[in-house]
Coordinates of N, CA, C and O in Angstrom, one line a residue:
Q1134 N 111.3 118.3 118.6 CA 110.1 118.5 117.7 C 110.6 118.0 116.3 O 111.7 118.1 115.9
V1135 N 109.6 117.5 115.5 CA 109.9 117.0 114.2 C 108.8 117.5 113.2 O 107.7 117.6 113.5
Q1136 N 109.2 117.8 112.0 CA 108.3 118.2 110.9 C 108.3 117.1 109.9 O 109.4 116.5 109.6
L1137 N 107.2 116.8 109.3 CA 107.0 115.6 108.4 C 106.4 116.0 107.1 O 105.4 116.9 107.1
A1138 N 106.8 115.5 106.0 CA 106.3 115.8 104.7 C 106.2 114.5 103.9 O 107.3 113.9 103.6
E1139 N 105.0 114.1 103.5 CA 104.8 112.9 102.7 C 104.9 113.2 101.2 O 104.6 114.3 100.8
S1140 N 105.2 112.2 100.5 CA 105.2 112.2 99.0 C 105.1 110.8 98.5 O 105.2 109.8 99.2
G1141 N 104.8 110.8 97.2 CA 104.7 109.5 96.5 C 103.3 109.0 96.2 O 103.1 107.9 95.6
G1142 N 102.3 109.7 96.7 CA 100.9 109.3 96.4 C 100.6 109.4 94.9 O 101.4 110.0 94.1
G1143 N 99.5 108.9 94.5 CA 99.0 109.0 93.1 C 97.9 108.0 92.8 O 97.3 107.5 93.7
S1144 N 97.7 107.9 91.6 CA 96.6 107.0 91.1 C 97.2 105.7 90.5 O 98.2 105.8 89.7
V1145 N 96.6 104.6 90.8 CA 97.1 103.3 90.3 C 96.0 102.4 90.1 O 94.9 102.5 90.8
Q1146 N 96.1 101.4 89.3 CA 95.1 100.4 89.1 C 95.2 99.3 90.2 O 96.3 99.1 90.7
A1147 N 94.1 98.7 90.4 CA 94.1 97.6 91.4 C 95.2 96.6 91.0 O 95.4 96.2 89.8
G1148 N 95.9 96.1 92.0 CA 97.0 95.2 91.8 C 98.3 95.8 91.6 O 99.4 95.1 91.6
G1149 N 98.3 97.1 91.5 CA 99.6 97.9 91.3 C 100.3 98.2 92.6 O 99.9 97.7 93.7
S1150 N 101.3 98.9 92.5 CA 102.2 99.2 93.6 C 102.5 100.7 93.7 O 102.5 101.4 92.6
L1151 N 102.8 101.2 94.9 CA 103.2 102.6 95.1 C 104.2 102.6 96.3 O 104.1 101.7 97.2
R1152 N 105.1 103.5 96.3 CA 106.0 103.7 97.4 C 105.7 105.1 98.0 O 105.9 106.1 97.2
L1153 N 105.3 105.2 99.2 CA 105.2 106.5 99.9 C 106.5 106.8 100.7 O 107.1 105.9 101.2
S1154 N 106.8 108.1 100.7 CA 108.0 108.5 101.5 C 107.5 109.6 102.5 O 106.6 110.3 102.2
C1155 N 108.2 109.7 103.6 CA 108.0 110.7 104.6 C 109.3 111.2 105.0 O 110.1 110.5 105.7
A1156 N 109.6 112.5 104.6 CA 110.8 113.1 105.0 C 110.6 113.9 106.3 O 109.7 114.7 106.4
A1157 N 111.5 113.7 107.2 CA 111.5 114.4 108.5 C 112.6 115.4 108.7 O 113.7 115.2 108.1
S1158 N 112.3 116.4 109.4 CA 113.3 117.3 109.8 C 113.2 117.6 111.3 O 112.1 117.4 111.9
G1159 N 114.3 117.9 111.9 CA 114.3 118.1 113.4 C 115.3 117.1 114.0 O 116.0 116.4 113.3
D1160 N 115.4 117.2 115.3 CA 116.4 116.4 116.0 C 115.9 115.1 116.5 O 114.7 114.9 116.6
S1161 N 116.8 114.2 116.7 CA 116.5 112.9 117.4 C 115.5 112.1 116.6 O 114.7 111.4 117.3
Y1162 N 115.6 112.1 115.3 CA 114.6 111.3 114.5 C 114.6 109.8 114.9 O 113.5 109.2 115.0
S1163 N 115.7 109.3 115.2 CA 115.8 107.8 115.4 C 115.1 107.5 116.8 O 114.8 106.3 117.0
S1164 N 114.9 108.4 117.6 CA 114.2 108.1 118.9 C 112.7 108.1 118.8 O 112.1 107.7 119.7
Y1165 N 112.2 108.5 117.6 CA 110.8 108.4 117.4 C 110.3 107.1 116.9 O 110.9 106.5 116.0
S1166 N 109.1 106.7 117.3 CA 108.4 105.6 116.6 C 107.6 106.3 115.5 O 107.0 107.4 115.7
M1167 N 107.7 105.7 114.3 CA 107.1 106.3 113.1 C 106.0 105.4 112.6 O 106.1 104.1 112.6
A1168 N 104.9 106.0 112.1 CA 103.8 105.2 111.6 C 103.1 105.8 110.4 O 103.3 107.0 110.2
W1169 N 102.4 105.0 109.7 CA 101.5 105.4 108.6 C 100.1 105.2 109.1 O 99.7 104.2 109.6
F1170 N 99.3 106.2 108.8 CA 97.8 106.2 109.0 C 97.1 106.5 107.7 O 97.8 107.0 106.7
R1171 N 95.9 106.2 107.6 CA 95.1 106.6 106.4 C 93.7 106.9 106.8 O 93.2 106.5 107.8
Q1172 N 93.1 107.8 106.0 CA 91.7 108.1 106.2 C 91.0 108.2 104.8 O 91.4 109.0 104.0
A1173 N 90.0 107.3 104.7 CA 89.2 107.3 103.5 C 88.0 108.3 103.7 O 87.6 108.5 104.8
P1174 N 87.4 108.7 102.6 CA 86.3 109.6 102.6 C 85.2 109.0 103.5 O 84.8 107.9 103.2
G1175 N 84.7 109.7 104.4 CA 83.6 109.3 105.2 C 83.9 108.2 106.3 O 83.0 107.7 107.0
K1176 N 85.2 108.0 106.4 CA 85.6 106.9 107.4 C 86.6 107.6 108.4 O 87.2 108.6 108.2
E1177 N 86.7 106.9 109.5 CA 87.7 107.3 110.5 C 89.1 107.0 110.1 O 89.4 106.1 109.4
R1178 N 90.0 107.8 110.7 CA 91.4 107.5 110.5 C 91.8 106.1 111.1 O 91.3 105.7 112.1
E1179 N 92.7 105.4 110.4 CA 93.1 104.1 110.9 C 94.6 103.9 110.7 O 95.2 104.4 109.8
G1180 N 95.1 103.2 111.7 CA 96.5 102.9 111.6 C 96.8 101.8 110.5 O 96.1 100.9 110.4
V1181 N 97.9 102.0 109.8 CA 98.3 101.1 108.7 C 99.5 100.3 109.2 O 99.5 99.1 109.1
A1182 N 100.5 101.0 109.6 CA 101.8 100.3 110.0 C 102.6 101.2 110.9 O 102.5 102.4 110.8
I1183 N 103.4 100.5 111.8 CA 104.2 101.3 112.7 C 105.6 100.6 112.7 O 105.7 99.4 112.6
I1184 N 106.6 101.4 112.8 CA 108.0 100.9 113.1 C 108.5 101.7 114.3 O 108.6 102.9 114.3
Y1185 N 108.7 100.9 115.4 CA 109.1 101.5 116.6 C 110.5 102.0 116.6 O 111.3 101.6 115.7
S1186 N 110.9 102.9 117.5 CA 112.2 103.4 117.5 C 113.2 102.2 117.7 O 114.4 102.3 117.3
H1187 N 112.8 101.2 118.4 CA 113.7 100.0 118.6 C 113.7 99.0 117.5 O 114.3 98.0 117.6
G1188 N 112.8 99.3 116.5 CA 112.8 98.4 115.3 C 111.7 97.5 115.1 O 111.5 97.0 114.0
R1189 N 110.9 97.2 116.2 CA 109.8 96.4 116.0 C 108.7 97.0 115.0 O 108.5 98.2 115.0
I1190 N 108.1 96.1 114.3 CA 107.1 96.5 113.3 C 105.8 95.8 113.5 O 105.7 94.7 113.9
D1191 N 104.7 96.6 113.2 CA 103.4 96.0 113.3 C 102.6 96.6 112.2 O 102.8 97.7 111.7
Y1192 N 101.6 95.8 111.7 CA 100.7 96.2 110.6 C 99.3 95.9 111.0 O 99.0 95.1 111.8
S1193 N 98.4 96.7 110.4 CA 97.0 96.4 110.5 C 96.7 95.1 109.7 O 97.4 94.8 108.8
D1194 N 95.7 94.4 110.1 CA 95.4 93.1 109.4 C 95.0 93.4 108.0 O 95.3 92.5 107.1
D1195 N 94.5 94.5 107.6 CA 94.1 94.8 106.3 C 95.2 94.9 105.3 O 95.1 94.6 104.1
V1196 N 96.4 95.2 105.8 CA 97.5 95.4 104.9 C 98.7 94.4 105.1 O 99.6 94.4 104.3
K1197 N 98.5 93.6 106.1 CA 99.6 92.6 106.4 C 99.8 91.7 105.2 O 98.9 91.2 104.6
G1198 N 101.1 91.6 104.8 CA 101.5 90.8 103.7 C 101.5 91.6 102.4 O 102.0 91.1 101.4
R1199 N 100.9 92.8 102.4 CA 100.9 93.6 101.1 C 101.7 94.8 101.3 O 102.3 95.3 100.3
F1200 N 101.8 95.4 102.4 CA 102.5 96.7 102.7 C 103.8 96.4 103.5 O 103.8 95.5 104.4
T1201 N 104.8 97.2 103.3 CA 106.0 97.1 104.1 C 106.5 98.4 104.5 O 106.6 99.3 103.7
I1202 N 106.6 98.6 105.8 CA 107.1 99.8 106.4 C 108.6 99.7 106.6 O 109.1 98.6 107.0
S1203 N 109.4 100.8 106.4 CA 110.8 100.8 106.7 C 111.2 102.2 107.0 O 110.5 103.2 106.7
R1204 N 112.4 102.4 107.5 CA 112.9 103.7 107.8 C 114.4 103.7 107.6 O 115.1 102.7 107.8
E1205 N 114.9 104.9 107.2 CA 116.3 105.1 107.1 C 116.7 106.3 108.0 O 116.4 107.4 107.7
N1206 N 117.2 106.0 109.2 CA 117.4 107.0 110.2 C 118.4 108.0 109.8 O 118.3 109.2 110.1
A1207 N 119.5 107.6 109.1 CA 120.5 108.5 108.6 C 119.9 109.6 107.7 O 120.4 110.7 107.7
Q1208 N 118.9 109.2 106.9 CA 118.3 110.1 106.0 C 117.0 110.7 106.5 O 116.3 111.5 105.8
K1209 N 116.6 110.3 107.7 CA 115.4 110.8 108.4 C 114.2 110.6 107.5 O 113.4 111.5 107.2
T1210 N 114.1 109.4 106.9 CA 113.0 109.1 106.0 C 112.3 107.8 106.3 O 112.9 106.8 106.7
L1211 N 111.0 107.9 106.2 CA 110.1 106.7 106.5 C 109.5 106.3 105.1 O 109.2 107.2 104.3
Y1212 N 109.3 105.0 104.9 CA 108.8 104.6 103.7 C 107.6 103.6 103.9 O 107.5 103.0 105.0
L1213 N 106.7 103.6 103.0 CA 105.7 102.6 102.9 C 105.6 102.0 101.5 O 105.2 102.7 100.6
D1214 N 106.0 100.8 101.4 CA 105.9 100.1 100.1 C 104.6 99.3 100.0 O 104.3 98.5 100.9
M1215 N 103.8 99.7 99.1 CA 102.4 99.2 99.0 C 102.3 98.3 97.7 O 102.6 98.9 96.6
T1216 N 102.0 97.1 97.8 CA 101.8 96.2 96.7 C 100.4 95.6 96.7 O 99.7 95.7 97.7
S1217 N 100.0 95.0 95.6 CA 98.7 94.4 95.5 C 97.6 95.3 96.0 O 96.7 94.9 96.7
L1218 N 97.7 96.5 95.5 CA 96.7 97.5 96.0 C 95.3 97.2 95.5 O 95.1 96.7 94.5
R1219 N 94.4 97.6 96.4 CA 93.0 97.3 96.2 C 92.2 98.7 96.2 O 92.7 99.6 96.8
P1220 N 91.0 98.7 95.6 CA 90.3 100.0 95.6 C 90.0 100.5 97.1 O 90.0 101.7 97.3
E1221 N 89.9 99.5 98.0 CA 89.6 99.9 99.4 C 90.8 100.5 100.1 O 90.7 101.0 101.2
D1222 N 92.0 100.5 99.4 CA 93.2 101.2 100.0 C 93.1 102.7 99.6 O 94.0 103.4 100.1
T1223 N 92.2 103.1 98.8 CA 92.1 104.5 98.5 C 91.9 105.3 99.8 O 90.9 105.1 100.5
A1224 N 92.7 106.3 99.9 CA 92.7 107.2 101.2 C 93.7 108.2 101.1 O 94.6 108.2 100.2
V1225 N 93.7 109.2 102.0 CA 94.8 110.1 102.2 C 95.7 109.4 103.3 O 95.2 109.0 104.3
Y1226 N 97.0 109.3 103.0 CA 97.9 108.6 103.8 C 98.8 109.6 104.6 O 99.3 110.6 103.9
Y1227 N 98.9 109.4 105.9 CA 99.6 110.3 106.7 C 100.8 109.6 107.4 O 100.6 108.5 107.9
C1228 N 101.9 110.3 107.5 CA 102.9 109.7 108.4 C 102.9 110.5 109.7 O 102.4 111.7 109.8
A1229 N 103.3 109.8 110.8 CA 103.2 110.5 112.1 C 104.4 110.0 113.0 O 104.9 108.9 112.8
A1230 N 104.7 110.8 113.9 CA 105.9 110.5 114.8 C 105.4 110.6 116.3 O 104.7 111.5 116.7
S1231 N 106.0 109.7 117.1 CA 105.6 109.6 118.5 C 106.9 109.3 119.3 O 107.7 108.5 118.9
N1232 N 107.0 110.0 120.4 CA 108.1 109.6 121.4 C 107.5 109.1 122.7 O 108.1 109.1 123.7
W1233 N 106.2 108.6 122.6 CA 105.6 108.0 123.7 C 105.9 106.5 123.7 O 106.0 105.9 122.6
R1234 N 105.8 105.9 124.8 CA 105.9 104.4 124.9 C 104.5 103.9 124.6 O 103.6 104.3 125.3
M1235 N 104.5 102.9 123.7 CA 103.2 102.3 123.4 C 103.3 100.8 123.5 O 104.4 100.2 123.3
S1236 N 102.2 100.1 123.7 CA 102.2 98.7 123.7 C 101.0 98.1 123.0 O 100.0 98.8 122.8
G1237 N 101.1 96.9 122.5 CA 100.0 96.3 121.8 C 99.6 97.0 120.6 O 100.4 97.5 119.9
S1238 N 98.2 97.2 120.5 CA 97.7 97.9 119.3 C 97.3 99.3 119.6 O 96.6 99.9 118.9
A1239 N 97.8 99.8 120.7 CA 97.5 101.2 121.1 C 97.9 102.2 120.1 O 97.3 103.3 120.0
W1240 N 98.9 101.9 119.3 CA 99.4 102.8 118.3 C 98.4 103.2 117.3 O 98.3 104.3 116.7
S1241 N 97.5 102.2 117.0 CA 96.6 102.3 115.8 C 95.6 103.4 115.9 O 95.0 103.8 114.9
T1242 N 95.3 103.9 117.1 CA 94.3 105.0 117.3 C 94.9 106.3 116.9 O 94.2 107.3 116.6
G1243 N 96.3 106.4 116.9 CA 96.9 107.7 116.6 C 97.0 108.7 117.7 O 97.7 109.7 117.6
G1244 N 96.4 108.4 118.8 CA 96.4 109.3 119.9 C 97.7 109.6 120.5 O 97.9 110.7 121.1
A1245 N 98.7 108.7 120.3 CA 100.0 108.9 121.0 C 101.0 109.7 120.1 O 102.1 109.9 120.4
F1246 N 100.5 110.1 118.9 CA 101.4 110.7 117.9 C 101.1 112.2 117.9 O 100.0 112.7 117.6
A1247 N 102.2 112.9 118.2 CA 102.1 114.4 118.3 C 102.4 115.1 117.0 O 102.0 116.3 116.9
Y1248 N 103.1 114.4 116.2 CA 103.5 115.1 114.9 C 103.0 114.4 113.7 O 103.1 113.1 113.6
W1249 N 102.4 115.2 112.8 CA 101.8 114.6 111.6 C 102.2 115.4 110.4 O 102.4 116.6 110.4
G1250 N 102.3 114.6 109.3 CA 102.4 115.3 108.0 C 101.1 115.8 107.4 O 100.1 115.6 108.0
Q1251 N 101.2 116.4 106.2 CA 100.0 116.9 105.6 C 99.2 115.9 104.8 O 98.0 116.2 104.5
G1252 N 99.7 114.8 104.6 CA 99.0 113.7 103.9 C 99.3 113.7 102.4 O 99.7 114.7 101.8
T1253 N 99.2 112.5 101.8 CA 99.3 112.3 100.4 C 98.2 111.4 99.9 O 97.9 110.4 100.6
Q1254 N 97.6 111.7 98.8 CA 96.4 111.0 98.3 C 96.8 109.7 97.5 O 97.7 109.8 96.7
V1255 N 96.2 108.6 97.8 CA 96.4 107.4 97.1 C 95.0 107.0 96.5 O 94.0 106.9 97.3
I1256 N 94.9 106.8 95.2 CA 93.7 106.4 94.6 C 93.9 105.1 93.8 O 94.8 105.1 93.0
V1257 N 93.1 104.1 94.2 CA 93.3 102.8 93.5 C 92.0 102.5 92.7 O 90.9 102.4 93.4
S1258 N 92.1 102.4 91.5 CA 90.9 102.2 90.6 C 90.8 100.7 90.3 O 91.8 100.0 90.1
S1259 N 89.5 100.3 90.1 CA 89.3 98.9 89.8 C 89.3 98.6 88.3 O 89.3 99.5 87.5

């Protein structure tokens, strides 16, 4: 089992940058695939980025080229570096952990992730 806690959210102007962190506690962190999701007001949750336990990375088309996901297994920490932020990036961002095998874009629904953080708010103003 793993517990997750996000930090680093805040308010920023369009074009700015933020770094989100997700601190994990528990065993076998490196065996989990880790992902970031977001949910904007009135919208469904959507997958932002995933870094699999074996290192492969995938992004949603909306953030590709602007966001970078990374992890430091020794420190049990997941990161999301967000650049060129847009007002439409405004959402609550969640990190999540999965020890399920996933393929293709199945990760983006979030259904395979058993462990979730409490979320951190990101507000991008125009």
